[in-house]
Tab-separated table of C-alpha atoms and ligand atoms in Angstrom:
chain	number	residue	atom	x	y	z
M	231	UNK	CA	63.418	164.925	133.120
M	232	UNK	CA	64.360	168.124	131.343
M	233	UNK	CA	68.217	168.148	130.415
M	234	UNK	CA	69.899	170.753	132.758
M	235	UNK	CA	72.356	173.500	131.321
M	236	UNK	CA	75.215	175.214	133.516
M	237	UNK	CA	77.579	177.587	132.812
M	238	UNK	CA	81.061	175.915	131.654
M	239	UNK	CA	82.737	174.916	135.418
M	240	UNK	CA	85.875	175.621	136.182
M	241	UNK	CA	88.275	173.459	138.825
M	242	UNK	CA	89.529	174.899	141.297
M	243	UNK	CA	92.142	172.725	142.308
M	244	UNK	CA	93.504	170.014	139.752
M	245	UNK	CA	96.686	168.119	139.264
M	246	UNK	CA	97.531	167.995	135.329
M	247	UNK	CA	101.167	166.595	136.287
M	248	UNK	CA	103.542	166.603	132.892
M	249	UNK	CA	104.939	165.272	130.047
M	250	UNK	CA	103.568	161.794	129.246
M	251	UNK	CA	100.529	162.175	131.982
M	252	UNK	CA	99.595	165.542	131.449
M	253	UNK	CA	98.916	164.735	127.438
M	254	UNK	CA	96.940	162.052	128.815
M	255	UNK	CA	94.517	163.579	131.808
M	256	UNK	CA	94.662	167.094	129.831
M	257	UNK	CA	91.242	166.150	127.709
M	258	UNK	CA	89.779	164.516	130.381
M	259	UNK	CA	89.803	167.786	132.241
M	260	UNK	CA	89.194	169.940	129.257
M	261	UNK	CA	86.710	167.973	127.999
M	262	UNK	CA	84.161	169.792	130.560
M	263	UNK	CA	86.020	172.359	132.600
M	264	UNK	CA	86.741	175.762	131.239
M	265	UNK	CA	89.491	176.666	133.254
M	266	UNK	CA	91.414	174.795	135.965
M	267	UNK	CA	93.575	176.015	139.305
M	268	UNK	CA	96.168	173.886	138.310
M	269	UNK	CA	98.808	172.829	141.119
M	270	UNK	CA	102.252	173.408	141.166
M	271	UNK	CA	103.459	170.064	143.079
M	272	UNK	CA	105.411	168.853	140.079
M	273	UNK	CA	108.894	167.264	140.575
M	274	UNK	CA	111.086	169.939	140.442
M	275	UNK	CA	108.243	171.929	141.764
M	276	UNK	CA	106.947	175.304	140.151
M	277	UNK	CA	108.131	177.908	142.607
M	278	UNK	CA	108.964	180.981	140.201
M	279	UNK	CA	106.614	183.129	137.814
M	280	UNK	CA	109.542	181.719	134.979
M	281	UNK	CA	108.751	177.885	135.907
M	282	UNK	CA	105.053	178.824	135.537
M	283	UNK	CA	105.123	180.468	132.563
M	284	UNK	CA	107.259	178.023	131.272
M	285	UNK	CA	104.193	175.007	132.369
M	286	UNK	CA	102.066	176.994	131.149
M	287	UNK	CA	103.352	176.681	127.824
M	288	UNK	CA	103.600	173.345	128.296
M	289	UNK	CA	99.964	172.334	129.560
M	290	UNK	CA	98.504	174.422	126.209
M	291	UNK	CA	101.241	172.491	123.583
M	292	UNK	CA	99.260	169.458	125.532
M	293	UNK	CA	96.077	170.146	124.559
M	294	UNK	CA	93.880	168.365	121.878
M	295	UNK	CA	93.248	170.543	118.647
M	296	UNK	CA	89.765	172.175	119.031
M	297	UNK	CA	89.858	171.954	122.798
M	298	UNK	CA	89.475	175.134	124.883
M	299	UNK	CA	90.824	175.202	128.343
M	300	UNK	CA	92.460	177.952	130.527
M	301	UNK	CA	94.859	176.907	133.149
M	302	UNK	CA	95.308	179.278	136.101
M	303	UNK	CA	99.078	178.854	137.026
M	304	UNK	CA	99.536	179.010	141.199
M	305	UNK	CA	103.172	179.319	142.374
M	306	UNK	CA	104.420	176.488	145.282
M	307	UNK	CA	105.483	178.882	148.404
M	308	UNK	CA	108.871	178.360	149.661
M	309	UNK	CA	111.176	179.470	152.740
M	310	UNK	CA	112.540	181.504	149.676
M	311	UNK	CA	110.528	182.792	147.604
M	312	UNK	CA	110.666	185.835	146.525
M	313	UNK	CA	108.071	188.735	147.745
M	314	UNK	CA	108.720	190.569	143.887
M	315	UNK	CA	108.904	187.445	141.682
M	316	UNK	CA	105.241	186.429	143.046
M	317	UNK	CA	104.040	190.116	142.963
M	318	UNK	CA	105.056	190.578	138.878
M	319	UNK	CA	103.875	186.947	138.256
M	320	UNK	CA	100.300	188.170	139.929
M	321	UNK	CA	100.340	191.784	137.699
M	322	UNK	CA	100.536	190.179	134.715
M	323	UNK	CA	98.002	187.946	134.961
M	324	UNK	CA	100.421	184.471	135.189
M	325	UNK	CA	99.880	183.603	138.358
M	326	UNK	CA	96.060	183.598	140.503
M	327	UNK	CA	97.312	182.117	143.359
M	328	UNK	CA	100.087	181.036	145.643
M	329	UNK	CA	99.988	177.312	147.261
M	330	UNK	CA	101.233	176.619	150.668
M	331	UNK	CA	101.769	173.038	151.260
M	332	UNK	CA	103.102	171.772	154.694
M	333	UNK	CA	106.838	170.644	153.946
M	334	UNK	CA	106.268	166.494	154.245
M	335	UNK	CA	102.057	166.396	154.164
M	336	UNK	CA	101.503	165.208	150.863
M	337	UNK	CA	102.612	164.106	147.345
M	338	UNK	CA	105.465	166.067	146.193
M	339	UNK	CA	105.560	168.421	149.369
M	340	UNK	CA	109.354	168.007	150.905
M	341	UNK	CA	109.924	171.636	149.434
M	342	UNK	CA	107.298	173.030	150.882
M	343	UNK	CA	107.449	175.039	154.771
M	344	UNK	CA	108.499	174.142	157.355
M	345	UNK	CA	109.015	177.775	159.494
M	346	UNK	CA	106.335	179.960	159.016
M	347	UNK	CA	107.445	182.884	160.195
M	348	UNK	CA	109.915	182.712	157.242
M	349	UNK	CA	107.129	183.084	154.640
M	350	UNK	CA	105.595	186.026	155.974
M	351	UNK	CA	107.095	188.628	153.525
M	352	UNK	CA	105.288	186.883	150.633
M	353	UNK	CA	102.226	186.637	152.585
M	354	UNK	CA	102.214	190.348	153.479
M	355	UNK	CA	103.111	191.129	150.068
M	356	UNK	CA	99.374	188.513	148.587
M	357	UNK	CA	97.507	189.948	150.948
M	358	UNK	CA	98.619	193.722	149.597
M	359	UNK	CA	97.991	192.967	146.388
M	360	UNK	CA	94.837	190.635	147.021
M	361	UNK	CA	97.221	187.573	145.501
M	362	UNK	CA	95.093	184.582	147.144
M	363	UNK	CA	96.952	181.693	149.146
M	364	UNK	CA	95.883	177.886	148.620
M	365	UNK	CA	96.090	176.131	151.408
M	366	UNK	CA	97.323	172.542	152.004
M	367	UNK	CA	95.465	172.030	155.599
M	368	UNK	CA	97.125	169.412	157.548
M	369	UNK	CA	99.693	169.429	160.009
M	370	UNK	CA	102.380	167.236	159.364
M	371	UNK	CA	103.503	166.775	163.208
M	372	UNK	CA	104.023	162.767	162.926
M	373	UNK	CA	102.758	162.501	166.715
M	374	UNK	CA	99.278	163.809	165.345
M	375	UNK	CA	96.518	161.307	164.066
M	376	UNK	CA	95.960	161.369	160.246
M	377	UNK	CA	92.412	161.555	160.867
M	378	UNK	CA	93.206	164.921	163.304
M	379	UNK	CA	95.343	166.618	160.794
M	380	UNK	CA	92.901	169.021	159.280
M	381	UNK	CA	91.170	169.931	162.457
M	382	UNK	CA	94.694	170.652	164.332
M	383	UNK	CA	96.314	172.748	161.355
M	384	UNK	CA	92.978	175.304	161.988
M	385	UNK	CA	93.841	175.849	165.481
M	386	UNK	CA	98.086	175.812	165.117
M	387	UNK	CA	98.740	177.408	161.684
M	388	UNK	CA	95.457	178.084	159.245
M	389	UNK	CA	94.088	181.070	161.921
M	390	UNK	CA	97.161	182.635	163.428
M	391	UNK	CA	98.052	182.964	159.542
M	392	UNK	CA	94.836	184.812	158.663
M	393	UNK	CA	94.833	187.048	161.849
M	394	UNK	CA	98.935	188.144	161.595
M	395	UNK	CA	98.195	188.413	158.058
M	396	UNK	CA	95.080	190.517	157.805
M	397	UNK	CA	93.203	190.890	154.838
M	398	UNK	CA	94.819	187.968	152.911
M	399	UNK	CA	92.764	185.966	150.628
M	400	UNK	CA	92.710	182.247	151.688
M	401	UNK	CA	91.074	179.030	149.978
M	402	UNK	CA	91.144	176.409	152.483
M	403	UNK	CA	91.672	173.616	149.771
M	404	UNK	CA	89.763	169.595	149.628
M	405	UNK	CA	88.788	170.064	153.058
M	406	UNK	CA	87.280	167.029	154.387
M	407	UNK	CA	86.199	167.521	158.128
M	408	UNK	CA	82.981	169.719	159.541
M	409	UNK	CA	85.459	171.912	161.619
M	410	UNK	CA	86.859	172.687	158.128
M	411	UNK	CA	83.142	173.486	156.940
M	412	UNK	CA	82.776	175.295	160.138
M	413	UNK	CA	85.799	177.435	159.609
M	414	UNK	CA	85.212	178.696	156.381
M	415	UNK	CA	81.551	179.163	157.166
M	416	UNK	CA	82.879	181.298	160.637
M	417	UNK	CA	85.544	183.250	158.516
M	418	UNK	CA	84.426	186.188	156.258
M	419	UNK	CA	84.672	186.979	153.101
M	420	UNK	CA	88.467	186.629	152.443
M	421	UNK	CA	87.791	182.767	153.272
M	422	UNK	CA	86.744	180.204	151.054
M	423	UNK	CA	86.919	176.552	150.719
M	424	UNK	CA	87.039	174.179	148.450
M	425	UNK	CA	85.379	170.390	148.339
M	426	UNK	CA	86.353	167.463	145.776
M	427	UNK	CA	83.830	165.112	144.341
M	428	UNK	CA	85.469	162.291	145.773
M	429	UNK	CA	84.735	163.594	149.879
M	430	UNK	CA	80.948	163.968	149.472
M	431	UNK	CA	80.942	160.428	148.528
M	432	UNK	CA	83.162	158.625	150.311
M	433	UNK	CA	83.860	158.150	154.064
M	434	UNK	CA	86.537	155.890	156.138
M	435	UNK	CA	84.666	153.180	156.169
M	436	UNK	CA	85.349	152.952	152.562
M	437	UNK	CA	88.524	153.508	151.933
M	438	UNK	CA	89.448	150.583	154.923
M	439	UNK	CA	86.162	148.038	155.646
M	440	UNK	CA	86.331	144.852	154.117
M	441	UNK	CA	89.304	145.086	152.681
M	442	UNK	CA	91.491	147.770	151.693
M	443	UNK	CA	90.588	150.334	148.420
M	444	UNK	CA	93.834	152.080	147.009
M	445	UNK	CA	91.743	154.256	144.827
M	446	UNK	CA	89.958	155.402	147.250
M	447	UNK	CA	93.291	156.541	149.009
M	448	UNK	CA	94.028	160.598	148.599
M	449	UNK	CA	95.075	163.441	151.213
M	450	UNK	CA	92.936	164.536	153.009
M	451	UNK	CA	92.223	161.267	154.257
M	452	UNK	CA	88.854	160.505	154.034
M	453	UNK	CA	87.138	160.993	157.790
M	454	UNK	CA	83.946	159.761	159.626
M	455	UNK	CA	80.922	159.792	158.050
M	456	UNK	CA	79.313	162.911	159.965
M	457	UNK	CA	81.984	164.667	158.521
M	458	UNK	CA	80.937	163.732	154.962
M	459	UNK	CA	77.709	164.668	155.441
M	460	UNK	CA	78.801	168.146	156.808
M	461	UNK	CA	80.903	168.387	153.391
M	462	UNK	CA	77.797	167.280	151.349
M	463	UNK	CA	75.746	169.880	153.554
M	464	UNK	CA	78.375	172.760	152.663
M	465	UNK	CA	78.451	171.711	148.995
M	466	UNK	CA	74.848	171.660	148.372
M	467	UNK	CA	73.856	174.511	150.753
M	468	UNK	CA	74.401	177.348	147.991
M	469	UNK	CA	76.929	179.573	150.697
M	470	UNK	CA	78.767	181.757	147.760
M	471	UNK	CA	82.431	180.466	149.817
M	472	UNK	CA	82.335	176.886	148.830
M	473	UNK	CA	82.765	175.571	145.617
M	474	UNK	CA	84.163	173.055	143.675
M	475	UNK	CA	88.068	171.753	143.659
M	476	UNK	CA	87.829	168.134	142.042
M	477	UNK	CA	92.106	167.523	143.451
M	478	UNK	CA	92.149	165.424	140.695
M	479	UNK	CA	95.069	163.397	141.645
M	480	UNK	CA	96.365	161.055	138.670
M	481	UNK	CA	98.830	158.291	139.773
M	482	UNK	CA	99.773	154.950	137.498
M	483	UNK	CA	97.862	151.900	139.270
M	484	UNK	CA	101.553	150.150	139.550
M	485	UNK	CA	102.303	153.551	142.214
M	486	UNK	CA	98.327	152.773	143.742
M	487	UNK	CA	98.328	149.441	144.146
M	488	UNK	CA	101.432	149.187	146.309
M	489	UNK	CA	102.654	148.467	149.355
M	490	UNK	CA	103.167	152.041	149.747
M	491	UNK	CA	100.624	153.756	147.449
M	492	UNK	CA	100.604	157.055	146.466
M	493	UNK	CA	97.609	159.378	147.605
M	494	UNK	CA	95.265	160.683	145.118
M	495	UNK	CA	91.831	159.929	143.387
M	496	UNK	CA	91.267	160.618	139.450
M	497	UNK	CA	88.256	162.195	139.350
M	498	UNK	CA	88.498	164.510	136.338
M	499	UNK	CA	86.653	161.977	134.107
M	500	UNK	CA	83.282	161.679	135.725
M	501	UNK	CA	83.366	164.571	137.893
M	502	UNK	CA	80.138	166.421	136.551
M	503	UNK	CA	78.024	163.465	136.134
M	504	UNK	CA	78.760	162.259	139.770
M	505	UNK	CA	78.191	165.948	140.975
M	506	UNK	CA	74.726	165.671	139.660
M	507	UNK	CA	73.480	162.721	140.792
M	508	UNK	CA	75.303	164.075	144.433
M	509	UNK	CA	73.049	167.537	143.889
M	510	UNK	CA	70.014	165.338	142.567
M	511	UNK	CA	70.280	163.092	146.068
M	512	UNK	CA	70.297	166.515	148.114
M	513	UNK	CA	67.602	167.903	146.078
M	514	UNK	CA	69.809	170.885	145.373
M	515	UNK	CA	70.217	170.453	141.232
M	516	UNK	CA	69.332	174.454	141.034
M	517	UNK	CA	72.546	174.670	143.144
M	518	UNK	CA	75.308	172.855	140.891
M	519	UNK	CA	75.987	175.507	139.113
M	520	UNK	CA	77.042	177.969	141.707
M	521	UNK	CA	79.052	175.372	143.099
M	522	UNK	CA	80.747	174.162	139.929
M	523	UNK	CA	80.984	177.252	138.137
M	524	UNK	CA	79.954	180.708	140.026
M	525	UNK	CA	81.020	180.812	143.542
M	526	UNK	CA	84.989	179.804	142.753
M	527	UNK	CA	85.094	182.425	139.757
M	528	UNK	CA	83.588	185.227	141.957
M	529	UNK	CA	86.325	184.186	144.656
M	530	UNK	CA	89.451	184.424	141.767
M	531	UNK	CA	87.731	187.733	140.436
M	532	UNK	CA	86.793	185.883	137.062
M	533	UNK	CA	83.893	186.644	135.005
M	534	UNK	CA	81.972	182.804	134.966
M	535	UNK	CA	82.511	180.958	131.721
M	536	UNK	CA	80.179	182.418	128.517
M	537	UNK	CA	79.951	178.516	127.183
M	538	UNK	CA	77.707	176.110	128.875
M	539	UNK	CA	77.910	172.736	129.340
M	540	UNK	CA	74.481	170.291	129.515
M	541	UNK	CA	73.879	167.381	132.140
M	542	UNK	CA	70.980	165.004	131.344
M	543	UNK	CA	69.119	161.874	133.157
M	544	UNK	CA	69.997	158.848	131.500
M	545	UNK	CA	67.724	155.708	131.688
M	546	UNK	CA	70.992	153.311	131.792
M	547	UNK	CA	73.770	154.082	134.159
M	548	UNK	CA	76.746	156.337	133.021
M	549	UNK	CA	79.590	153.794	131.810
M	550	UNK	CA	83.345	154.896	131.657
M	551	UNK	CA	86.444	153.170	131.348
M	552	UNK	CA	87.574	151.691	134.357
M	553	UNK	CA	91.226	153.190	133.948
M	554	UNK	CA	92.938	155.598	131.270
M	555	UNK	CA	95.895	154.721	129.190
M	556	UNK	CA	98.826	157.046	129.804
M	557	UNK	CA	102.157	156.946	128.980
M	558	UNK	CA	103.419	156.580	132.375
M	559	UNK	CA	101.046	153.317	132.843
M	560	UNK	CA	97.239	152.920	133.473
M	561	UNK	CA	95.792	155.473	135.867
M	562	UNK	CA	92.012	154.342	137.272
M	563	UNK	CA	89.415	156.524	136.911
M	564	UNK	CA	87.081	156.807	140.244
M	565	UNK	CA	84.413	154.487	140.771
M	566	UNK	CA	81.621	156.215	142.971
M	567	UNK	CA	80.462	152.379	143.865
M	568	UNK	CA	77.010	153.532	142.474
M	569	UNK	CA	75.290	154.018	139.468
M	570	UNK	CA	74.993	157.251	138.030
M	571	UNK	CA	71.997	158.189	135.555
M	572	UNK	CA	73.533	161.594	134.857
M	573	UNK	CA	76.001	162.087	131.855
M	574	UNK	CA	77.406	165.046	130.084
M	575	UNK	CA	75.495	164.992	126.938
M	576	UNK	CA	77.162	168.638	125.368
T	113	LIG	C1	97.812	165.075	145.552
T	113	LIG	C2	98.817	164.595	144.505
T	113	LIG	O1	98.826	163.415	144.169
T	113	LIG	O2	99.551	165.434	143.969
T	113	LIG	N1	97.320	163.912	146.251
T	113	LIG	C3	96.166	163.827	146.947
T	113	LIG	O3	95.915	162.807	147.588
T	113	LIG	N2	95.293	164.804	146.949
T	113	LIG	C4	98.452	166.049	146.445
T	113	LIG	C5	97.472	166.822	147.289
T	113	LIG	O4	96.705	167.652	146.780
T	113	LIG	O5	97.459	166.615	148.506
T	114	LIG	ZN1	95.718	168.361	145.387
């Protein structure tokens, strides 16, 4: 089989951390993706345009000589955040996004809000200046199912957002359900959504039969399998408003393998191999690329990546290192639980 050649991805949603972890996941991300939307769910979290420059900085004194790689800075929305600091932060070019994360749904979201009628300034203010809003979609209502979360945050929050706020740019981020494939699908073109590699392969069956899988723990949960087949469906299906967010999540195995383990799956390692066996399955190889590294560029209002990167068929499976040294501890990389004869080969 003839090697395939893409234009250089991008991520639209990827966790980079900092300090000792960021130094270590940077190259793994940079390695293949151009640019990243990197999240701002750091501890203190980045909520001002000065906090994000300041990461910024920070991410490219991380990376390898010789490496190129572009992070896109997003701002974490507060009760008080400022309308003018977000606005100057999106004219210079800083900042591409704002993310809104539930206060209490996921890692590193206890900032993040609770009242949203307090954050509709700012939101007014995006959807002015056509400032896009990342979207954290679960509601974090502890008498609502994990496995309902998603779904329920569409009804309560996610569309009386989008029609009091109209015109504002939304990316529905890692959903994980077919109502959230339905959604974006039903929602025009200031609606997109994003899907991780880790959701098209894995349903809940498992993350909890026979035994329970850590790794395979993130947020979103990981639902039913119809609903992974509607995210494989929506992935595959060439529709301009879904593309690729890997929400590669990097936590030391000591925080995983716990009695109360962190949520996330490190996927930035073996993302675009696993993508094309994924596309190969579907029969939808001619499609990767607007996934990977068209449809989420058009959405941001970026040109798509001059450099290209080349997938090839391998005749032995793909092999990588079961875990990554970091200086916060040993972080496992994702294990699809299949081999893959695809690998990056430039
Ligand atoms: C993310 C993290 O670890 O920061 N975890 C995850 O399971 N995806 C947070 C998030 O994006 O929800
Ligand atoms: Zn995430």
């Amino acid at each position: 089989m003839t090697p395939i050649t893409l234009r250089r991805p991008d991520d639209m949603h990827l966790h980079l951390r900092d300090g000792a972890m960021l130094e270590a996941v940077l190259p793994e991300s940079a390695r293949h993706f151009a640019r990243a939307i990197v999240m701002p769910n750091l501890v203190p979290p980045v909520v001002t345009a000065a906090q994000a420059a300041a990461y910024r900085d920070r991410i490219l004194a991380a990376l390898p000589a010789g490496m190129a790689f572009e992070p896109l800075m997003t701002l974490y929305l507060t009760e008080t955040t400022d309308p003018g600091d977000v606005a100057a932060a999106a004219a210079s070019g800083l900042v591409r996004a704002v993310k809104l994360y539930p206060a209490g749904a996921t890692t590193n979201s206890a900032s993040g809000v609770r009242d949203f009628d307090r954050v509709r300034g700012v939101l007014e203010r995006m959807a002015a200046i056509g400032l896009p809003l990342c979207v954290h979609g679960e509601v974090t209502d502890p008498v609502v199912d994990i496995f309902d979360r998603e779904a329920m945050f569409i009804d309560r929050v996610l569309d009386p957002i989008r029609r009091a706020t109209p015109g504002l740019r939304v990316v529905m981020e890692h959903i994980t359900t077919a109502e959230g494939v339905a959604y974006v699908q039903g929602g025009g073109d200031t609606l997109a959504g994003t899907i991780t590699t880790h959701h098209l392969i894995l349903n809940r069956n498992h993350l909890l039969a026979g035994g329970i899988r850590p790794h395979y723990y993130c947020l979103p949960v990981a639902k039913r399998e119809h609903h992974r087949l509607a995210l494989r469906a929506a992935a595959t299906g060439g529709a301009v408003r879904f593309f690729l967010g890997t929400d590669s999540a990097p936590h030391p195995d000591h925080l995983k393998e716990h009695a109360c383990g962190c949520a996330g799956c490190f996927t930035a390692t073996n993302t675009m191999a696993i993508l094309a066996h994924v596309f190969e399955e579907e029969g939808a190889l001619d499609r990767l690329e607007g996934f990977t590294s068209l449809h989420g560029a058009a959405f941001y209002g970026l040109a798509p990546n001059a450099a290209r990167i080349t997938l090839e068929k391998t005749a032995i499976p793909a092999a990588w290192p079961a875990r990554i040294a970091t200086g916060a501890g040993p972080v496992t990389v994702f294990n699809p639980g299949f081999p893959v004869y695809w690998q990056v080969s430039d």
